[in-house]
Amino acid sequence: MKVDTSNPLWRFRGVTSAAMMFFAYLYLPIVVLIALSFNENRLATIWTGFTTDWYLVALGNDDMLRAAGNSLIIAVSATVIATLAATLAALGMSSGNRFRGEAGVAAMLALPLLVPEIVTAVATLLFFVALGVKLGLLSVIVAHTVFCIPFAYLPIRARLEGMDPSLTEAAHDLYANEWKAFRRVTLPLLWPGIMSGAMLSFIISLDDFVISYFVGGAGATTLPIYIFGMIRMGITPEVNAVSALMLLVSILFVSVSFLIDRIRY
Amino acid sequence: MSEVVVSARSVSKSFGNGAGVVKALDDVSVDILQNEFFTMLGPSGCGKTTLLRLIGGFEQATAGEILLEGEALQDLPPYKRPINTVFQSYALFPHLTVRQNITFGLEMKGIDRKKANARADEMLELVQLAQYGDRVPSQLSGGQQQRIALARALAPAPKVLLLDEPLSALDLKLRKEMQVELKRLQTETGITFVFVTHDQEEALAMSDRIAVMQAGHILQIGAPEEIYERPTHRFVADFIGESNFLSGEIFSSADGAWSLRVEGVGEVVLAQESSTGKLGKVTVSIRPERLSLGHESEQGTDRLKGVVANKVYIGTDTAYRIHLGDGQPLLSVRVQNANGVTGHFSEGESVSVCIPSDAARVLVD
């Protein structure tokens, strides 16, 4: 590794080893998890040889596939609804539209990020029960939509803030009415933010355990809940394989989201 | 007299509400003529951009009305006004190519693609960027972006082109080039240009007429030489070029001539037309280059006595500061070094300052 000597940090001894320990702490468990998914032995913790069989077992497990399907349905639905709502919210909150209580609304939009998830989960469950809503896929989708909105909102808002307001004016100036200016100028420029927000929502929803566990009924087992169930039965490398697959999907989405958000004209 | 294209009638514009209300324009009226390069000149906050945005339809007037060829524009949104704008930031659409930027307005007007593309090529030719049609704006330099912004705004052949300080982001050399370019485009297209700037040189170099603005008012409207040679307000004289201000009392002598008596200094004769016809206490403005220096023995009704306080050689000219009398500001005199003579008078020397009778302008405030 090339060390930048102009950075005063490097004067201190042990900076490199401390940094390495930090990264090891973060990533070593994941590396071990992935490594053991290729373990031949039924007991995940004892290495006896290399195999890819556990991936085949995992992909041949109908219950697992059903849970993954549920997760996908929930994540896609919640993402679409949340992104749409977040886009409208961001447009409404854009600097052109000043209104009373704007700061309050902005805070309320970001608040779900700070509320402990267990609180949201219990509150949502009690709310659904009080309303007599049948717990199932639909109730999970609704709950996921709610906590996905702030995640989708932030990148869209940031994108909108960075947009030169005279671009919209220029579109109006060049004979584009409100709708055409939005479709031909604002939306294309906002698109990377929207995509980035959607990807983030998707991952957050796919990953969620606590809220899904509370508001999901018997028929709405998601992948994280299924994995949790598998672990209680004893850890086989199949759990590792499923987790590794999920990690792969997450990394893929986060990377795409990151790359899209970096699009600069 | 040319036809009036844009007419502002008693236009006022306030921003904010309650106690924080700011009056950006206060009862402004102006007529802008067909095929004219009209400049609104003033410091930041004088209301020039607000007036431009009112004409463009981006703001609504609080009072008064704006007419385009005699018809009220008030209720028309920007996209229904046959007026185009060159924005200060250019506002080129970053996700579209140069050609798509130029055809945007044409397409929105319902002109078919083929005709629009032909027009775009014509416009690219006009701004001398014919081979740049397929690039995106970020691949162009500031000066090139500026030209594309012009091409885009001119493509739909608007009745009026609004330009909001379009040269302010360019460096000096490019700015000089673009001044010539803008003037050429205006002459070639025959479109009325309404140009906003705070740069007096820019205004003098390009405009057919200039409106000098301050604090929401138009102080004076006139051709560049009129604004420069015959300023009506102290602000105008001060904002455009350098000027001397002498305070004194104006009186009509027995032979009918008008003279200015400066307390503790002396009297000079003023030309009839330089006075606004008012008597009593006034301030006059005199451009430094209109003054000349003579030996102290030279006398006349157009001369005042003084002492050279300091002199600075600045190449083309020598700038003198003349002490006229206690309590009077130093008089600035510019003498051209056309003959290579630089050492006429030295510091501390007594001189007589010649003030041609038409050099002094009586100001209204």
XYZ file of C-alpha atoms in Angstrom:
630
model
C 0.000 0.000 0.000
C 1.307 3.442 -0.921
C 1.475 5.725 2.069
C 0.815 9.423 1.647
C 3.486 10.937 3.863
C 1.946 14.410 3.671
C -0.914 13.200 5.867
C 0.142 13.960 9.457
C -1.789 10.900 10.645
C 1.037 8.639 9.463
C 3.427 10.123 12.011
C 1.724 8.044 14.661
C 2.907 4.486 15.011
C 0.372 1.728 14.747
C -2.060 3.631 12.551
C -1.774 0.998 9.839
C -2.263 -1.942 12.171
C -5.181 -0.223 13.924
C -6.844 0.396 10.574
C -6.281 -3.209 9.546
C -7.766 -4.472 12.784
C -10.770 -2.278 12.236
C -11.396 -3.658 8.772
C -10.770 -7.200 9.965
C -13.362 -6.679 12.692
C -15.845 -5.469 10.069
C -15.252 -7.970 7.319
C -13.616 -11.065 8.770
C -16.914 -12.586 9.988
C -18.393 -12.102 6.522
C -15.343 -13.625 4.852
C -15.582 -16.606 7.212
C -19.296 -16.931 6.512
C -18.673 -17.072 2.779
C -15.716 -19.428 3.133
C -17.732 -21.863 5.238
C -20.559 -21.865 2.707
C -18.185 -23.944 0.587
C -17.546 -26.374 3.477
C -18.250 -30.019 2.788
C -19.029 -30.865 6.410
C -22.591 -30.735 7.725
C -21.365 -28.849 10.741
C -20.645 -25.374 9.510
C -17.776 -24.767 11.890
C -15.578 -27.757 11.010
C -13.750 -27.519 7.661
C -13.339 -30.830 5.882
C -13.225 -29.959 2.191
C -14.486 -27.743 -0.650
C -17.917 -28.134 -2.221
C -20.584 -26.001 -3.910
C -23.307 -28.489 -2.979
C -24.826 -26.303 -0.290
C -25.709 -23.713 -2.890
C -27.575 -26.386 -4.835
C -29.301 -27.527 -1.651
C -30.282 -23.965 -0.829
C -31.559 -23.284 -4.342
C -33.507 -26.529 -4.251
C -35.199 -25.698 -0.941
C -38.810 -24.763 -1.722
C -39.424 -23.068 1.638
C -36.347 -20.931 1.157
C -37.399 -20.021 -2.369
C -40.893 -19.134 -1.192
C -39.427 -16.880 1.510
C -37.124 -15.265 -1.059
C -40.120 -14.768 -3.348
C -42.039 -13.077 -0.517
C -39.071 -10.845 0.213
C -38.859 -9.890 -3.442
C -42.572 -9.114 -3.745
C -42.459 -7.010 -0.588
C -39.254 -5.204 -1.537
C -40.391 -4.393 -5.075
C -43.832 -3.178 -3.982
C -42.522 -1.132 -1.070
C -39.776 0.330 -3.269
C -42.127 1.404 -6.040
C -44.630 3.013 -3.687
C -42.003 4.581 -1.422
C -39.982 5.980 -4.335
C -43.053 7.483 -5.929
C -44.097 9.106 -2.651
C -40.529 10.270 -1.950
C -40.210 11.833 -5.417
C -43.444 13.745 -4.967
C -42.358 14.816 -1.482
C -38.968 16.004 -2.758
C -40.602 17.983 -5.565
C -43.026 19.521 -3.114
C -40.240 20.420 -0.724
C -37.959 21.833 -3.441
C -36.580 25.305 -2.921
C -39.071 26.854 -5.301
C -41.977 26.084 -2.975
C -41.627 27.882 0.325
C -44.376 27.308 2.824
C -45.051 27.604 6.524
C -43.802 24.736 8.649
C -41.440 23.575 5.923
C -38.668 22.763 8.398
C -41.128 20.728 10.452
C -42.240 18.708 7.452
C -38.613 18.090 6.461
C -37.860 16.796 9.966
C -40.941 14.564 9.954
C -39.829 13.076 6.653
C -36.445 12.096 8.061
C -37.683 11.067 11.526
C -38.411 7.387 10.724
C -34.635 7.018 10.286
C -34.162 7.823 13.968
C -37.091 6.037 15.601
C -35.940 2.672 17.056
C -37.201 -0.045 14.770
C -38.717 -2.052 17.560
C -40.899 0.924 18.451
C -42.126 1.228 14.875
C -42.667 -2.522 14.748
C -44.749 -2.709 17.919
C -46.680 0.438 17.057
C -47.421 -0.777 13.538
C -48.537 -4.195 14.794
C -50.858 -2.683 17.410
C -52.187 -0.253 14.811
C -52.960 -3.040 12.358
C -54.589 -5.124 15.068
C -56.667 -2.154 16.215
C -57.831 -1.581 12.651
C -58.516 -5.253 12.221
C -56.124 -5.568 9.300
C -55.299 -9.178 8.479
C -51.567 -9.750 8.887
C -49.872 -11.000 5.753
C -47.920 -9.804 2.722
C -50.008 -6.683 2.369
C -49.460 -5.521 5.954
C -45.690 -6.060 5.550
C -45.680 -4.095 2.281
C -47.470 -1.192 3.962
C -45.079 -1.225 6.921
C -42.012 -1.442 4.655
C -43.253 1.416 2.474
C -43.338 3.651 5.514
C -39.738 3.126 6.564
C -38.475 3.092 2.967
C -39.769 6.585 2.209
C -37.006 8.494 4.055
C -34.324 6.321 2.466
C -35.706 7.024 -0.985
C -36.342 10.683 -0.182
C -32.808 11.691 0.823
C -30.952 10.972 -2.452
C -33.787 12.427 -4.533
C -33.842 15.558 -2.419
C -30.054 15.907 -2.632
C -30.236 15.608 -6.404
C -32.964 18.219 -6.602
C -31.047 20.611 -4.354
C -28.043 20.365 -6.653
C -30.119 21.269 -9.700
C -29.826 24.784 -11.116
C -33.338 26.265 -10.738
C -32.803 28.255 -13.915
C -32.926 24.979 -15.863
C -36.652 24.737 -15.228
C -37.016 28.414 -16.031
C -35.070 27.877 -19.241
C -37.486 25.095 -20.206
C -40.474 27.385 -19.557
C -38.704 30.133 -21.451
C -38.390 27.776 -24.427
C -42.137 27.204 -24.632
C -42.369 24.072 -22.474
C -45.436 24.119 -20.211
C -45.276 22.793 -16.639
C -45.740 19.152 -17.594
C -43.362 19.204 -20.558
C -40.694 20.995 -18.543
C -41.008 18.330 -15.856
C -40.926 15.418 -18.283
C -38.180 16.742 -20.566
C -35.891 18.501 -18.101
C -36.606 17.959 -14.392
C -37.331 14.221 -14.514
C -34.327 13.207 -16.672
C -32.027 15.213 -14.411
C -33.639 13.778 -11.290
C -33.587 10.221 -12.601
C -30.227 9.135 -11.102
C -31.429 10.329 -7.682
C -34.698 8.468 -8.081
C -32.928 5.262 -9.127
C -30.462 5.595 -6.289
C -33.294 6.116 -3.799
C -35.174 3.130 -5.176
C -32.149 0.818 -4.905
C -31.549 1.909 -1.345
C -35.203 1.293 -0.448
C -35.059 -2.106 -2.074
C -32.047 -3.182 -0.021
C -33.447 -1.788 3.216
C -36.712 -3.634 2.661
C -35.014 -6.874 1.604
C -32.850 -6.742 4.694
C -35.502 -5.927 7.275
C -36.146 -8.376 10.074
C -37.756 -6.749 13.096
C -40.756 -5.110 11.421
C -41.337 -8.067 9.091
C -41.239 -10.421 12.079
C -43.867 -8.418 13.938
C -46.348 -7.533 11.217
C -45.895 -10.535 8.950
C -48.433 -13.289 9.415
C -47.876 -16.950 8.848
C -47.958 -16.648 5.080
C -45.541 -13.740 4.928
C -42.256 -15.342 5.923
C -39.457 -13.263 4.413
C -35.936 -14.460 3.719
C -34.354 -12.939 6.867
C -37.088 -14.548 8.982
C -36.537 -17.868 7.239
C -32.776 -17.692 7.844
C -33.441 -16.928 11.499
C -35.630 -20.029 11.622
C -32.956 -22.159 9.959
C -30.369 -21.105 12.529
C -32.603 -22.270 15.355
C -32.618 -25.728 13.772
C -28.810 -25.804 13.868
C -26.305 -24.132 11.635
C -25.526 -26.006 8.439
C -23.508 -24.538 5.564
C -26.869 -24.100 3.803
C -27.489 -21.076 6.051
C -24.112 -19.737 4.984
C -24.932 -20.283 1.332
C -28.284 -18.474 1.577
C -26.655 -15.599 3.470
C -23.863 -15.369 0.918
C -26.403 -15.196 -1.910
C -28.265 -12.439 -0.118
C -25.045 -10.545 0.423
C -24.281 -10.812 -3.274
C -27.646 -9.280 -4.194
C -27.162 -6.485 -1.652
C -23.670 -5.627 -2.844
C -24.912 -5.608 -6.417
C -27.718 -3.198 -5.661
C -25.691 -0.875 -3.457
C -22.938 -0.699 -6.082
C -25.401 0.090 -8.861
C -27.066 2.685 -6.637
C -23.689 4.265 -5.913
C -22.672 4.330 -9.560
C -25.974 5.783 -10.703
C -25.822 8.539 -8.124
C -22.401 9.508 -9.397
C -23.738 10.312 -12.852
C -22.828 13.918 -13.478
C -23.579 15.743 -16.631
C -39.209 56.956 -34.406
C -39.152 53.190 -34.243
C -42.033 51.148 -32.992
C -42.259 50.280 -29.292
C -41.888 46.530 -28.636
C -41.837 46.231 -24.876
C -43.420 48.802 -22.669
C -43.384 48.863 -18.876
C -46.055 51.097 -17.365
C -45.665 52.176 -13.745
C -44.344 48.769 -12.805
C -43.654 48.010 -9.140
C -42.444 44.779 -7.648
C -42.103 43.907 -3.974
C -40.668 40.774 -2.452
C -41.505 39.312 0.929
C -44.409 40.337 3.103
C -45.182 42.132 6.322
C -42.235 43.937 7.867
C -39.674 42.216 5.633
C -41.045 43.626 2.412
C -38.459 44.784 -0.100
C -39.352 47.031 -2.988
C -37.242 45.887 -5.939
C -38.941 48.123 -8.477
C -40.759 51.334 -7.701
C -43.078 52.765 -10.339
C -40.828 52.122 -13.325
C -41.900 53.075 -16.838
C -39.870 52.464 -19.965
C -40.401 51.895 -23.684
C -38.048 49.565 -25.512
C -37.962 50.014 -29.273
C -37.945 47.669 -32.234
C -34.506 46.368 -33.223
C -32.785 48.114 -30.360
C -29.910 47.034 -28.133
C -31.286 48.226 -24.834
C -29.209 47.938 -21.662
C -30.311 48.155 -18.074
C -27.299 49.236 -16.085
C -26.926 49.495 -12.350
C -25.300 48.054 -9.255
C -26.551 44.786 -7.777
C -29.891 45.192 -6.096
C -30.984 48.092 -8.304
C -33.869 46.098 -9.778
C -32.504 45.543 -13.269
C -32.738 41.753 -13.131
C -36.191 41.964 -11.563
C -37.410 44.083 -14.475
C -35.904 41.562 -16.895
C -37.620 38.668 -15.100
C -40.926 40.533 -15.195
C -40.597 40.890 -18.963
C -39.711 37.200 -19.234
C -42.680 36.214 -17.082
C -40.668 34.604 -14.273
C -42.032 37.102 -11.763
C -45.377 38.839 -11.496
C -45.530 42.613 -11.077
C -47.054 43.854 -7.821
C -48.478 46.855 -9.676
C -48.439 48.267 -13.175
C -48.335 46.372 -16.431
C -45.959 45.200 -19.110
C -47.007 45.310 -22.734
C -45.585 43.448 -25.704
C -46.465 45.208 -28.951
C -49.301 46.925 -27.155
C -50.786 43.815 -25.548
C -50.698 43.135 -21.817
C -48.470 40.210 -20.858
C -49.577 39.914 -17.242
C -51.490 36.664 -17.406
C -49.163 34.887 -19.803
C -46.747 32.316 -18.353
C -43.179 32.395 -19.727
C -43.906 29.566 -22.165
C -46.578 31.592 -23.908
C -44.433 34.701 -24.403
C -42.543 35.110 -27.692
C -39.554 36.180 -25.634
C -36.406 34.150 -24.958
C -33.758 34.492 -22.318
C -30.022 33.977 -22.064
C -29.530 33.100 -18.410
C -26.599 34.202 -16.311
C -25.667 30.579 -15.631
C -26.485 29.738 -19.296
C -28.851 27.005 -18.005
C -28.000 24.673 -20.872
C -29.728 21.306 -20.437
C -26.850 19.054 -19.345
C -28.526 15.820 -20.454
C -29.062 16.972 -24.022
C -26.580 17.547 -26.834
C -25.890 21.016 -28.130
C -28.211 20.416 -31.092
C -30.989 19.057 -28.831
C -30.596 22.123 -26.649
C -31.095 24.402 -29.626
C -34.045 22.463 -31.051
C -35.771 22.225 -27.642
C -37.676 25.484 -28.030
C -38.496 24.768 -31.662
C -39.885 21.330 -30.816
C -41.979 22.770 -27.996
C -43.419 25.222 -30.495
C -44.436 22.251 -32.640
C -41.930 22.730 -35.437
C -41.114 19.377 -37.037
C -37.780 17.749 -36.375
C -36.329 18.242 -39.838
C -36.988 21.967 -39.894
C -35.810 22.283 -36.295
C -32.518 20.557 -37.072
C -31.981 22.783 -40.111
C -32.632 25.820 -37.941
C -30.214 24.488 -35.308
C -27.479 24.150 -37.918
C -28.195 27.670 -39.073
C -27.895 28.920 -35.483
C -24.667 26.976 -34.877
C -23.310 28.610 -38.024
C -24.378 32.011 -36.704
C -22.483 31.563 -33.437
C -19.538 29.974 -35.267
C -19.761 26.570 -33.580
C -20.989 24.575 -36.575
C -19.076 21.386 -35.740
C -20.137 21.228 -32.073
C -23.737 20.054 -32.514
C -23.217 16.539 -31.172
C -21.316 17.420 -28.021
C -22.869 17.836 -24.612
C -22.581 21.164 -22.808
C -20.031 19.950 -20.254
C -17.570 19.330 -23.091
C -17.592 23.012 -24.029
C -15.665 25.939 -22.624
C -17.431 28.807 -20.871
C -17.298 30.986 -23.968
C -18.676 28.211 -26.148
C -21.488 27.476 -23.692
C -22.316 31.153 -23.816
C -22.628 31.042 -27.604
C -24.806 27.933 -27.436
C -27.072 29.635 -24.904
C -27.387 32.498 -27.390
C -28.067 30.145 -30.275
C -30.719 28.311 -28.253
C -32.472 31.540 -27.298
C -32.307 32.970 -30.831
C -33.454 29.782 -32.604
C -37.215 30.315 -32.076
C -36.780 33.882 -33.473
C -38.237 35.651 -30.432
C -39.556 39.194 -30.644
C -37.315 40.129 -27.739
C -34.151 38.509 -26.409
C -33.434 39.001 -22.714
C -29.839 38.705 -21.547
C -29.172 38.480 -17.820
C -25.523 39.447 -17.235
C -24.473 36.769 -19.713
C -20.839 37.850 -19.863
C -20.129 38.079 -16.140
C -18.659 34.568 -15.897
C -16.181 35.056 -18.732
C -12.653 36.347 -18.424
C -11.808 39.827 -19.654
C -10.493 38.933 -23.097
C -13.406 36.638 -23.881
C -15.804 39.250 -22.579
C -14.457 41.838 -25.026
C -14.844 39.337 -27.866
C -18.378 38.473 -26.844
C -19.316 42.159 -26.683
C -18.471 42.522 -30.355
C -20.164 39.186 -31.059
C -23.371 40.155 -29.284
C -23.564 43.437 -31.122
C -23.024 41.624 -34.423
C -25.752 39.066 -33.617
C -28.160 41.800 -32.681
C -27.514 43.680 -35.923
C -27.701 40.523 -38.049
C -30.863 39.106 -36.529
C -32.651 42.416 -36.087
C -34.093 41.152 -32.788
C -34.565 43.549 -29.893
C -31.982 42.769 -27.206
C -32.633 43.698 -23.597
C -29.353 43.375 -21.772
C -28.734 43.562 -18.049
C -25.295 44.390 -16.674
C -23.477 46.136 -13.877
C -20.467 46.762 -16.099
C -20.556 50.322 -17.444
C -17.941 49.695 -20.118
C -19.960 46.782 -21.453
C -23.040 48.976 -21.531
C -21.304 51.849 -23.317
C -19.689 49.565 -25.878
C -22.790 47.698 -27.036
C -25.942 49.647 -26.356
C -28.148 51.786 -28.526
C -29.725 53.081 -25.353
C -28.950 52.631 -21.685
C -31.260 52.873 -18.700
C -29.289 53.614 -15.557
C -31.028 52.164 -12.513
C -30.646 52.663 -8.807
C -32.700 51.359 -5.891
C -35.690 50.334 -7.984
C -35.816 53.473 -10.108
C -34.675 54.334 -13.616
C -32.678 57.553 -13.241
C -31.826 58.270 -16.854
C -32.428 56.696 -20.246
C -30.343 57.695 -23.238
C -27.738 56.840 -25.826
C -24.308 55.979 -24.370
C -22.796 59.371 -25.271
C -25.806 61.126 -23.803
C -25.535 59.197 -20.550
C -21.822 59.816 -20.364
C -21.641 63.438 -21.527
C -24.886 64.709 -20.092
C -25.674 62.790 -16.905
C -28.739 64.081 -15.096
C -28.022 62.564 -11.682
C -24.988 62.456 -9.469
C -25.381 58.659 -9.293
C -25.292 58.361 -13.089
C -22.224 60.576 -13.424
C -20.477 58.678 -10.653
C -21.443 55.158 -11.758
C -20.376 55.665 -15.365
C -16.781 56.790 -15.615
C -15.136 59.269 -13.315
C -16.546 62.681 -12.589
C -15.910 65.846 -10.595
C -18.724 67.302 -8.551
C -18.679 71.024 -7.796
C -21.278 72.584 -5.566
C -22.130 76.206 -5.958
C -24.758 78.744 -6.731
C -26.079 79.357 -10.188
C -27.055 82.836 -11.234
C -27.981 84.711 -14.353
C -25.701 87.644 -15.050
C -26.754 90.936 -16.638
C -25.914 89.862 -20.200
C -28.174 86.793 -19.879
C -25.366 84.224 -19.430
C -25.550 81.608 -16.703
C -22.690 81.336 -14.273
C -21.746 79.093 -11.398
C -20.293 80.719 -8.324
C -18.203 78.332 -6.239
C -17.722 79.548 -2.696
C -14.145 80.715 -2.073
C -12.998 79.740 -5.545
C -14.553 81.856 -8.236
C -17.068 81.915 -11.033
C -17.368 80.133 -14.371
C -19.765 80.608 -17.245
C -22.030 77.701 -18.101
C -23.545 76.955 -21.499
C -27.286 77.494 -21.673
C -28.182 73.900 -22.458
C -26.024 72.441 -19.714
C -28.285 73.942 -17.092
C -31.644 72.484 -16.167
C -32.808 76.085 -15.877
C -32.807 76.177 -12.142
C -31.208 78.905 -10.085
C -29.698 78.765 -6.633
C -27.726 75.973 -5.014
C -26.758 73.201 -7.430
C -24.177 70.525 -8.013
C -22.518 70.229 -11.392
C -20.721 67.254 -12.845
C -17.592 67.736 -14.939
C -15.693 64.909 -16.650
C -11.932 65.083 -15.886
C -10.953 64.791 -19.557
C -13.025 67.846 -20.490
C -10.863 70.039 -18.284
C -7.524 71.456 -19.299
C -4.761 73.222 -17.421
C -3.092 76.512 -18.297
C -0.489 78.803 -16.826
C -1.751 80.734 -13.828
C -1.505 83.985 -15.763
C -4.188 82.837 -18.218
C -7.499 84.286 -17.263
C -11.055 84.208 -18.512
C -14.697 83.623 -17.629
C -14.194 79.875 -18.160
C -11.324 79.518 -15.742
C -10.790 78.770 -12.062
C -7.542 79.091 -10.161
C -5.967 76.221 -8.309
C -2.801 74.495 -7.162
C -1.572 71.091 -8.362
C -1.970 68.787 -5.352
C -0.554 65.732 -7.086
C -0.080 64.233 -10.491
C 0.138 60.651 -11.698
C 1.459 59.526 -15.043
C -0.785 56.710 -16.344
C 0.479 56.139 -19.876
C -2.063 57.603 -22.241
C -2.919 60.383 -19.815
C -1.554 62.299 -16.914
C -4.002 62.556 -14.027
C -3.817 65.771 -12.031
C -5.585 66.553 -8.778
C -6.121 70.254 -8.374
C -6.719 71.990 -5.058
C -9.249 74.757 -5.745
C -9.869 76.076 -2.264
C -10.431 74.989 1.304
C -13.555 72.919 1.779
C -13.725 72.005 -1.901
C -12.972 68.490 -3.119
C -9.842 68.068 -5.206
C -10.602 68.540 -8.891
C -9.543 65.663 -11.077
C -8.096 66.647 -14.470
C -7.035 64.256 -17.216
C -4.539 65.606 -19.738
C -3.808 63.421 -22.752
C -0.164 62.679 -23.403
C -0.810 62.849 -27.138
C 2.281 64.917 -27.833
C 4.492 62.983 -25.519
C 4.608 65.993 -23.262
C 4.213 64.857 -19.691
C 5.876 67.463 -17.580
C 3.652 70.494 -18.046
C 2.990 71.272 -14.431
C 4.565 70.053 -11.253
C 3.138 69.488 -7.809
C 2.609 72.689 -5.850
C 2.478 74.847 -8.960
C -0.351 77.349 -9.360
C -2.457 76.782 -12.452
C -5.645 77.949 -14.056
C -8.216 75.265 -14.880
C -10.163 75.745 -18.095
C -13.779 74.562 -17.874
C -15.414 74.684 -21.328
C -18.875 76.163 -20.931
C -20.589 72.962 -22.080
C -18.478 70.647 -19.920
C -20.353 71.253 -16.693
C -23.746 69.570 -16.295
C -26.146 70.735 -13.642
C -27.532 67.687 -11.813
C -31.113 67.325 -10.675
C -30.050 65.973 -7.308
